Tab-separated table of C-alpha atoms and ligand atoms in Angstrom:
chain	number	residue	atom	x	y	z
A	1	MET	CA	-29.504	-14.327	12.813
A	2	THR	CA	-27.354	-15.509	15.696
A	3	SER	CA	-24.573	-13.038	15.050
A	4	GLN	CA	-24.248	-9.724	16.794
A	5	SER	CA	-25.471	-6.794	14.716
A	6	VAL	CA	-26.484	-3.148	14.957
A	7	ALA	CA	-29.111	-0.946	13.409
A	8	GLY	CA	-26.437	0.832	11.350
A	9	TRP	CA	-26.239	-2.042	8.895
A	10	LYS	CA	-28.743	-1.182	6.188
A	11	GLY	CA	-28.303	-4.367	4.198
A	12	SER	CA	-28.861	-4.220	0.474
A	13	ASP	CA	-30.555	-0.814	0.818
A	14	ASP	CA	-27.082	0.711	0.734
A	15	PRO	CA	-25.455	-0.898	-2.289
A	16	ARG	CA	-23.106	1.864	-3.399
A	17	ALA	CA	-19.981	0.710	-5.234
A	18	LEU	CA	-17.377	2.169	-7.590
A	19	VAL	CA	-17.238	-0.316	-10.452
A	20	LEU	CA	-14.576	-0.526	-13.150
A	21	GLU	CA	-16.876	-1.695	-15.968
A	22	ALA	CA	-14.044	-1.994	-18.491
A	23	LYS	CA	-10.784	-0.205	-19.256
A	24	GLY	CA	-11.364	3.556	-18.939
A	25	GLU	CA	-14.987	3.189	-17.808
A	26	LEU	CA	-16.080	3.708	-14.205
A	27	SER	CA	-19.551	3.914	-12.709
A	28	LEU	CA	-21.210	4.289	-9.330
A	29	ARG	CA	-23.924	1.697	-9.057
A	30	ASN	CA	-25.434	-1.182	-7.208
A	31	CYS	CA	-23.103	-4.150	-7.648
A	32	PRO	CA	-24.443	-7.204	-5.864
A	33	VAL	CA	-21.643	-9.265	-4.318
A	34	ASP	CA	-22.081	-12.385	-2.210
A	35	GLU	CA	-21.426	-11.117	1.295
A	36	THR	CA	-22.511	-13.986	3.503
A	37	LEU	CA	-21.161	-13.489	6.998
A	38	GLY	CA	-19.206	-16.592	8.075
A	39	PRO	CA	-18.645	-17.452	11.753
A	40	ASN	CA	-15.134	-15.935	11.712
A	41	ASP	CA	-16.007	-12.863	9.610
A	42	VAL	CA	-16.967	-9.310	10.405
A	43	ARG	CA	-19.138	-6.980	8.361
A	44	ILE	CA	-17.628	-3.515	8.066
A	45	ALA	CA	-19.180	-0.194	7.052
A	46	ASN	CA	-16.365	1.319	5.016
A	47	HIS	CA	-15.269	4.808	5.976
A	48	THR	CA	-12.124	5.752	4.010
A	49	VAL	CA	-10.494	4.092	1.005
A	50	GLY	CA	-7.171	5.216	-0.485
A	51	ILE	CA	-6.592	5.341	-4.231
A	52	CYS	CA	-3.582	3.205	-5.131
A	53	GLY	CA	-1.468	3.315	-8.278
A	54	SER	CA	-2.687	-0.196	-9.030
A	55	ASP	CA	-6.347	0.922	-8.980
A	56	VAL	CA	-5.471	3.741	-11.356
A	57	HIS	CA	-3.536	1.384	-13.627
A	58	TYR	CA	-6.495	-1.009	-13.878
A	59	TYR	CA	-8.640	1.999	-14.788
A	60	THR	CA	-6.275	3.333	-17.455
A	61	HIS	CA	-4.935	0.040	-18.863
A	62	GLY	CA	-7.488	-2.626	-17.890
A	63	ALA	CA	-4.715	-4.918	-16.684
A	64	ILE	CA	-1.530	-5.240	-14.670
A	65	GLY	CA	0.693	-7.949	-16.124
A	66	GLN	CA	-1.156	-11.245	-16.045
A	67	PHE	CA	-4.122	-9.762	-14.146
A	68	VAL	CA	-6.702	-8.630	-16.690
A	69	VAL	CA	-10.084	-7.025	-15.978
A	70	ASN	CA	-12.448	-9.195	-18.044
A	71	GLU	CA	-15.628	-8.379	-16.185
A	72	PRO	CA	-16.801	-5.478	-14.008
A	73	MET	CA	-14.711	-5.162	-10.846
A	74	ILE	CA	-15.054	-2.952	-7.772
A	75	LEU	CA	-11.787	-1.051	-7.142
A	76	GLY	CA	-9.931	-0.212	-3.921
A	77	HIS	CA	-7.855	-2.110	-1.369
A	78	GLU	CA	-6.647	0.481	1.197
A	79	ALA	CA	-9.492	0.721	3.681
A	80	SER	CA	-10.722	1.583	7.140
A	81	GLY	CA	-14.215	1.421	8.599
A	82	VAL	CA	-16.450	0.408	11.487
A	83	VAL	CA	-17.504	-3.117	12.439
A	84	VAL	CA	-21.292	-3.388	12.159
A	85	GLU	CA	-21.738	-7.135	12.571
A	86	CYS	CA	-19.638	-10.006	13.952
A	87	GLY	CA	-19.776	-13.674	13.065
A	88	LYS	CA	-20.616	-15.946	16.000
A	89	ASP	CA	-17.038	-17.134	16.610
A	90	VAL	CA	-15.330	-13.723	16.407
A	91	ARG	CA	-13.531	-12.897	19.675
A	92	ASN	CA	-11.005	-10.168	18.753
A	93	LEU	CA	-13.494	-7.531	17.571
A	94	ALA	CA	-16.854	-6.088	18.565
A	95	VAL	CA	-19.580	-4.073	16.871
A	96	GLY	CA	-18.590	-0.413	16.859
A	97	ASP	CA	-14.847	-1.045	16.652
A	98	ARG	CA	-12.970	1.228	14.259
A	99	VAL	CA	-10.731	-0.953	12.096
A	100	CYS	CA	-8.413	-1.225	9.125
A	101	MET	CA	-8.300	-4.253	6.897
A	102	GLU	CA	-5.519	-6.290	5.332
A	103	PRO	CA	-6.685	-6.814	1.743
A	104	GLY	CA	-5.118	-10.194	0.916
A	105	ILE	CA	-6.784	-13.346	2.189
A	106	PRO	CA	-4.522	-16.388	1.793
A	107	ASN	CA	-5.498	-20.010	1.878
A	108	ALA	CA	-4.448	-20.868	5.428
A	109	ALA	CA	-3.749	-24.468	4.385
A	110	SER	CA	-1.326	-23.472	1.612
A	111	LYS	CA	2.334	-24.325	1.957
A	112	ALA	CA	3.277	-20.635	1.749
A	113	ALA	CA	0.861	-19.735	4.539
A	114	GLN	CA	2.095	-22.586	6.695
A	115	LEU	CA	5.653	-21.329	6.256
A	116	GLY	CA	4.539	-17.866	7.390
A	117	LEU	CA	4.940	-16.476	3.877
A	118	TYR	CA	1.230	-15.990	3.328
A	119	ASN	CA	1.786	-12.990	1.032
A	120	LEU	CA	3.374	-15.439	-1.415
A	121	ASP	CA	0.430	-17.851	-1.453
A	122	ARG	CA	-0.496	-18.237	-5.101
A	123	GLU	CA	-4.151	-18.632	-4.139
A	124	VAL	CA	-4.289	-15.376	-2.143
A	125	ARG	CA	-7.480	-13.436	-2.827
A	126	PHE	CA	-6.432	-9.784	-2.890
A	127	TRP	CA	-8.983	-6.975	-3.140
A	128	ALA	CA	-9.268	-5.276	-6.538
A	129	THR	CA	-7.038	-7.809	-8.273
A	130	PRO	CA	-9.135	-9.522	-10.931
A	131	PRO	CA	-11.305	-11.463	-10.500
A	132	VAL	CA	-11.571	-10.379	-6.814
A	133	HIS	CA	-13.696	-7.306	-6.057
A	134	GLY	CA	-12.223	-4.405	-4.092
A	135	VAL	CA	-13.563	-2.386	-1.216
A	136	LEU	CA	-14.837	0.875	-2.751
A	137	LYS	CA	-18.357	0.024	-1.670
A	138	SER	CA	-20.519	0.820	1.329
A	139	HIS	CA	-19.928	-2.440	3.222
A	140	VAL	CA	-17.639	-5.433	3.080
A	141	VAL	CA	-17.407	-8.826	4.761
A	142	HIS	CA	-13.867	-9.740	5.808
A	143	PRO	CA	-12.149	-12.347	8.006
A	144	ALA	CA	-11.698	-11.023	11.536
A	145	ALA	CA	-8.132	-12.415	11.458
A	146	TYR	CA	-7.240	-9.830	8.800
A	147	THR	CA	-9.102	-6.953	10.449
A	148	PHE	CA	-7.266	-4.756	12.978
A	149	LYS	CA	-8.702	-2.464	15.623
A	150	LEU	CA	-7.652	1.181	15.425
A	151	PRO	CA	-6.970	2.967	18.721
A	152	ASP	CA	-8.937	6.188	19.223
A	153	GLN	CA	-5.998	8.410	18.314
A	154	VAL	CA	-5.608	6.826	14.849
A	155	SER	CA	-7.951	8.501	12.363
A	156	PHE	CA	-9.844	6.649	9.647
A	157	ALA	CA	-7.649	8.454	7.098
A	158	ALA	CA	-4.482	7.181	8.807
A	159	GLY	CA	-6.068	3.745	9.162
A	160	ALA	CA	-6.552	3.595	5.400
A	161	MET	CA	-2.813	4.338	5.042
A	162	VAL	CA	-1.809	1.199	6.945
A	163	GLU	CA	-1.921	-0.870	3.740
A	164	PRO	CA	0.668	1.154	1.786
A	165	LEU	CA	2.645	1.821	4.989
A	166	ALA	CA	2.917	-1.943	5.506
A	167	VAL	CA	4.873	-2.188	2.251
A	168	GLY	CA	7.447	0.312	3.530
A	169	VAL	CA	7.749	-1.325	6.941
A	170	HIS	CA	8.123	-4.740	5.307
A	171	ALA	CA	10.860	-3.323	3.020
A	172	VAL	CA	12.793	-1.978	6.012
A	173	ALA	CA	12.434	-5.315	7.794
A	174	LYS	CA	13.781	-7.079	4.684
A	175	ALA	CA	16.750	-4.698	4.665
A	176	ARG	CA	17.519	-5.626	8.302
A	177	ALA	CA	18.149	-1.918	8.757
A	178	ILE	CA	19.825	-0.847	11.973
A	179	ALA	CA	19.848	2.500	13.773
A	180	GLY	CA	22.242	4.982	12.238
A	181	ASN	CA	22.086	3.508	8.719
A	182	VAL	CA	22.346	5.778	5.709
A	183	ALA	CA	19.614	4.964	3.189
A	184	VAL	CA	18.684	5.918	-0.335
A	185	VAL	CA	15.072	5.844	-1.498
A	186	LEU	CA	14.684	5.931	-5.276
A	187	GLY	CA	11.299	7.433	-6.185
A	188	ALA	CA	9.093	9.699	-4.060
A	189	GLY	CA	5.713	8.256	-4.965
A	190	PRO	CA	3.447	6.912	-2.225
A	191	ILE	CA	5.533	3.755	-1.716
A	192	GLY	CA	8.775	5.739	-1.635
A	193	MET	CA	7.198	8.043	0.949
A	194	VAL	CA	6.059	5.254	3.264
A	195	THR	CA	9.504	3.663	2.915
A	196	ILE	CA	11.053	6.954	4.049
A	197	LEU	CA	8.752	6.977	7.092
A	198	ALA	CA	9.589	3.366	7.919
A	199	ALA	CA	13.346	3.907	7.439
A	200	LYS	CA	13.218	6.952	9.683
A	201	ALA	CA	11.288	5.000	12.335
A	202	ALA	CA	14.006	2.329	12.156
A	203	GLY	CA	16.589	4.975	13.057
A	204	CYS	CA	18.165	5.936	9.726
A	205	SER	CA	20.550	8.820	10.262
A	206	LYS	CA	20.116	10.131	6.731
A	207	ILE	CA	17.864	9.309	3.790
A	208	TYR	CA	18.680	10.485	0.271
A	209	VAL	CA	15.492	10.611	-1.795
A	210	THR	CA	15.285	10.992	-5.566
A	211	ASP	CA	12.511	11.984	-7.933
A	212	ILE	CA	11.948	14.252	-10.924
A	213	ASP	CA	8.979	16.069	-9.335
A	214	ASP	CA	9.985	18.900	-6.979
A	215	SER	CA	6.534	19.004	-5.358
A	216	LYS	CA	6.975	15.385	-4.212
A	217	LEU	CA	10.537	16.039	-3.050
A	218	ASP	CA	9.248	19.005	-1.020
A	219	VAL	CA	6.869	16.675	0.820
A	220	ALA	CA	9.620	14.065	1.290
A	221	ALA	CA	11.916	16.698	2.786
A	222	GLN	CA	9.414	17.288	5.610
A	223	LEU	CA	9.355	13.654	6.667
A	224	GLY	CA	12.666	13.339	8.478
A	225	PRO	CA	16.454	13.528	7.961
A	226	VAL	CA	15.901	13.610	4.204
A	227	GLU	CA	18.120	15.057	1.493
A	228	PRO	CA	15.911	15.470	-1.572
A	229	ILE	CA	17.608	15.159	-4.962
A	230	ASN	CA	15.953	16.045	-8.245
A	231	ILE	CA	17.872	13.809	-10.629
A	232	LEU	CA	17.028	16.110	-13.539
A	233	ASN	CA	19.366	18.684	-11.983
A	234	ASP	CA	21.652	16.864	-9.566
A	235	SER	CA	23.641	13.669	-9.295
A	236	LEU	CA	22.551	11.189	-6.635
A	237	LYS	CA	25.918	9.467	-6.786
A	238	ASN	CA	27.831	12.682	-6.104
A	239	ALA	CA	25.594	13.551	-3.166
A	240	VAL	CA	25.793	10.109	-1.551
A	241	MET	CA	29.526	9.714	-2.080
A	242	GLN	CA	30.219	13.206	-0.728
A	243	GLY	CA	27.996	12.548	2.284
A	244	THR	CA	29.583	9.181	3.099
A	245	GLU	CA	33.271	9.932	2.430
A	246	GLY	CA	33.140	7.876	-0.746
A	247	TRP	CA	31.803	4.762	1.009
A	248	GLY	CA	28.156	4.640	-0.133
A	249	ALA	CA	24.762	4.023	1.450
A	250	ASP	CA	24.049	1.041	3.704
A	251	VAL	CA	20.665	0.369	2.107
A	252	VAL	CA	19.122	1.386	-1.213
A	253	TYR	CA	15.347	1.061	-1.563
A	254	GLU	CA	14.292	0.969	-5.213
A	255	CYS	CA	10.741	2.330	-5.137
A	256	SER	CA	10.438	3.837	-8.619
A	257	GLY	CA	10.035	0.726	-10.760
A	258	VAL	CA	11.928	2.668	-13.433
A	259	ALA	CA	14.757	0.861	-15.210
A	260	SER	CA	17.181	3.805	-15.299
A	261	ALA	CA	16.760	4.496	-11.573
A	262	ALA	CA	17.083	0.822	-10.671
A	263	ALA	CA	20.251	0.530	-12.745
A	264	GLY	CA	21.884	3.240	-10.608
A	265	ALA	CA	21.066	1.542	-7.290
A	266	ILE	CA	24.307	-0.407	-7.150
A	267	ASP	CA	26.417	2.701	-7.861
A	268	VAL	CA	25.415	4.379	-4.586
A	269	LEU	CA	25.565	1.246	-2.419
A	270	ARG	CA	28.430	0.662	0.007
A	271	PRO	CA	30.402	-2.591	-0.174
A	272	GLY	CA	28.388	-5.270	1.620
A	273	GLY	CA	25.260	-3.117	1.545
A	274	THR	CA	21.692	-4.106	0.742
A	275	ILE	CA	19.408	-3.273	-2.156
A	276	VAL	CA	15.694	-3.806	-1.634
A	277	PHE	CA	13.511	-3.877	-4.748
A	278	VAL	CA	10.150	-2.491	-3.688
A	279	GLY	CA	8.680	-0.771	-6.771
A	280	ILE	CA	7.154	-3.114	-9.324
A	281	PRO	CA	8.524	-2.481	-12.826
A	282	LEU	CA	5.953	-2.877	-15.583
A	283	GLU	CA	8.608	-4.357	-17.884
A	284	PRO	CA	11.679	-6.499	-17.150
A	285	ILE	CA	14.620	-4.293	-16.189
A	286	PRO	CA	18.373	-4.894	-16.678
A	287	TYR	CA	20.458	-5.800	-13.637
A	288	ASP	CA	24.286	-5.705	-13.654
A	289	ILE	CA	25.379	-8.772	-11.716
A	290	SER	CA	29.122	-8.103	-11.958
A	291	LYS	CA	28.728	-4.642	-10.394
A	292	ALA	CA	26.715	-6.200	-7.578
A	293	GLN	CA	29.309	-8.970	-7.143
A	294	ILE	CA	32.183	-6.533	-6.712
A	295	LYS	CA	30.322	-5.092	-3.722
A	296	GLU	CA	28.903	-8.426	-2.525
A	297	ALA	CA	25.554	-6.663	-2.445
A	298	ARG	CA	22.737	-8.394	-0.628
A	299	VAL	CA	19.581	-8.107	-2.704
A	300	GLU	CA	16.058	-8.447	-1.336
A	301	HIS	CA	12.670	-8.296	-3.000
A	302	VAL	CA	9.362	-7.217	-1.539
A	303	PHE	CA	5.921	-8.443	-2.525
A	304	ARG	CA	3.270	-6.698	-0.445
A	305	TYR	CA	3.842	-7.692	3.255
A	306	ALA	CA	3.067	-10.261	5.896
A	307	HIS	CA	2.556	-9.985	9.684
A	308	ILE	CA	3.059	-6.212	9.538
A	309	PHE	CA	-0.338	-4.519	10.041
A	310	PRO	CA	-0.260	-4.595	13.876
A	311	ASN	CA	3.204	-2.970	13.883
A	312	CYS	CA	1.942	-0.222	11.582
A	313	VAL	CA	-1.151	0.451	13.704
A	314	ASN	CA	1.030	0.610	16.829
A	315	MET	CA	3.448	3.072	15.221
A	316	LEU	CA	0.595	5.321	14.109
A	317	ALA	CA	-0.869	5.149	17.616
A	318	SER	CA	2.405	5.992	19.365
A	319	GLY	CA	3.335	8.778	16.965
A	320	ALA	CA	6.464	6.921	15.808
A	321	ILE	CA	5.051	7.365	12.304
A	322	ASP	CA	2.853	10.212	11.064
A	323	VAL	CA	1.280	9.598	7.659
A	324	SER	CA	-0.768	12.802	7.599
A	325	PRO	CA	1.665	14.768	5.338
A	326	LEU	CA	1.076	12.145	2.648
A	327	ILE	CA	-2.709	12.491	2.509
A	328	THR	CA	-3.047	15.343	0.063
A	329	LYS	CA	-6.691	15.219	-1.051
A	330	THR	CA	-9.963	13.686	0.131
A	331	PHE	CA	-13.000	13.148	-2.086
A	332	SER	CA	-16.530	12.122	-1.167
A	333	PHE	CA	-17.718	8.784	-2.501
A	334	LYS	CA	-19.966	10.654	-4.959
A	335	GLN	CA	-16.823	12.264	-6.427
A	336	SER	CA	-15.082	8.898	-6.941
A	337	VAL	CA	-15.067	8.969	-10.737
A	338	GLU	CA	-13.702	12.518	-10.716
A	339	ALA	CA	-11.058	11.388	-8.209
A	340	PHE	CA	-9.891	8.618	-10.535
A	341	GLU	CA	-9.828	10.981	-13.518
A	342	LEU	CA	-7.565	13.307	-11.562
A	343	ALA	CA	-5.391	10.444	-10.303
A	344	SER	CA	-4.931	9.090	-13.824
A	345	ASN	CA	-3.391	12.411	-14.893
A	346	ALA	CA	-0.601	12.102	-12.293
A	347	PRO	CA	-1.350	15.521	-10.809
A	348	THR	CA	1.660	17.363	-9.425
A	349	GLY	CA	1.646	17.833	-5.656
A	350	GLN	CA	-0.621	14.865	-4.963
A	351	ILE	CA	0.761	11.954	-2.986
A	352	LYS	CA	-2.173	9.964	-1.613
A	353	MET	CA	-5.745	10.750	-2.536
A	354	GLN	CA	-8.521	9.130	-0.528
A	355	ILE	CA	-12.241	8.635	-0.852
A	356	SER	CA	-14.428	9.039	2.229
A	357	PHE	CA	-17.893	7.566	2.552
A	358	GLU	CA	-18.602	10.160	5.250
A	359	ALA	CA	-17.508	13.254	3.328
A	360	THR	CA	-20.180	15.094	1.338
B	1	ZN	ZN1	-2.052	-0.041	-2.603
C-alpha cells in the first residue's frame, strides 16, 4: 500500500454497521461495503453520527417520496471522525486529523456541478439515500474534497452538527438576510433550530419562532433574540404585526413542512419581503399566489446546501454559533436500535440525538 496509514485502522475486523434491513427492521451487523481507497480519498474512523428525521422516516416508512429502501441500507449522514488513511494524492488532510464530512458526492462533470450548483446534480450520491449506504458504521471512505478539518475547539459532537447547520446557513444565504432583519422561523425542529442560529449569526434583531411543543420552544428561546410562540395558544400574526408596527417580518423561513404553517407564511411577511421554503413537505401543499403578488414576495427554495461546510466549521470554531443546546441525547453505537426506536416516537424535549462510536 503506497498510501499513508496508521495502526488504528483495523480493516474488516471492525465491521460494525447499523443496517435498515427493511421498513421497521434495524440490525447491528457486519455489512460489507466496497471501500477501496482512491488516490483522492481518505478513510475515516467515524466518531459521532447524528440521527436525522430522514433516517427515522426511512426506518418508519421505508421510503421518502421516490426514494424507496428495496435492499438493506446503512443509515446516517451527519458525521464526524478521524482520518486514519489518506490516498496518495490527498494534500489537504493528514492521518490523525479530526474531520466532518459533507454527505453528498456530486458528479464533478455534471452541468449542475460545473455551474456551482452541485447540490442540484441529479446524479449526486448522498449518504443514506437509497441505494447509497450511510455512515453509521465504524469506518468510511470519502473524497478528501468533501471532508473538512475540525479545529481543536470544535468537538466531534459539534462537528456532526455541521451537516444540519449547513441547511440553516444556506437558507439564510438564500434569504440575503442583512443585519437588523426581523425573521420568522416556522417550526422548531432541528432544521428550524439551526436556521435560528444562522439567522442570529447573520444579525437578525428579532426572530419569532413557532411550534406546538413547548419543550422545543423553551430550547429555541435560549438561542438568541427569540420570541417563542405556541400556535396552539397564541397568534403568530398578532405577535409579528404588534412587534413591527403592522409592517411584517423581513424574512419568513418555513421549516415545518406542514401545509397549515406554510399557508400562513405570507400573512406575516412585510411587503417586498422574502419567504424561504426550507422544510420538505411530504405532500404537495397549497400556495396562494395572489396573496404573494400583493406583497411582491420574493420566494426562495432550499435543497440541502452547497459551498457551506467551511463557513459552518469556522463559525463553530469562533463561537459565532454554538450548537451545543441542540444536542439533547447521546447514545453508544450498541444502543443504536434503541436510539431509533426512541426517535421514531418523536419524544418531547429531544432536538438532536446522536450516536457515538466512542461512548459505551
Ligand atoms: Zn440530516
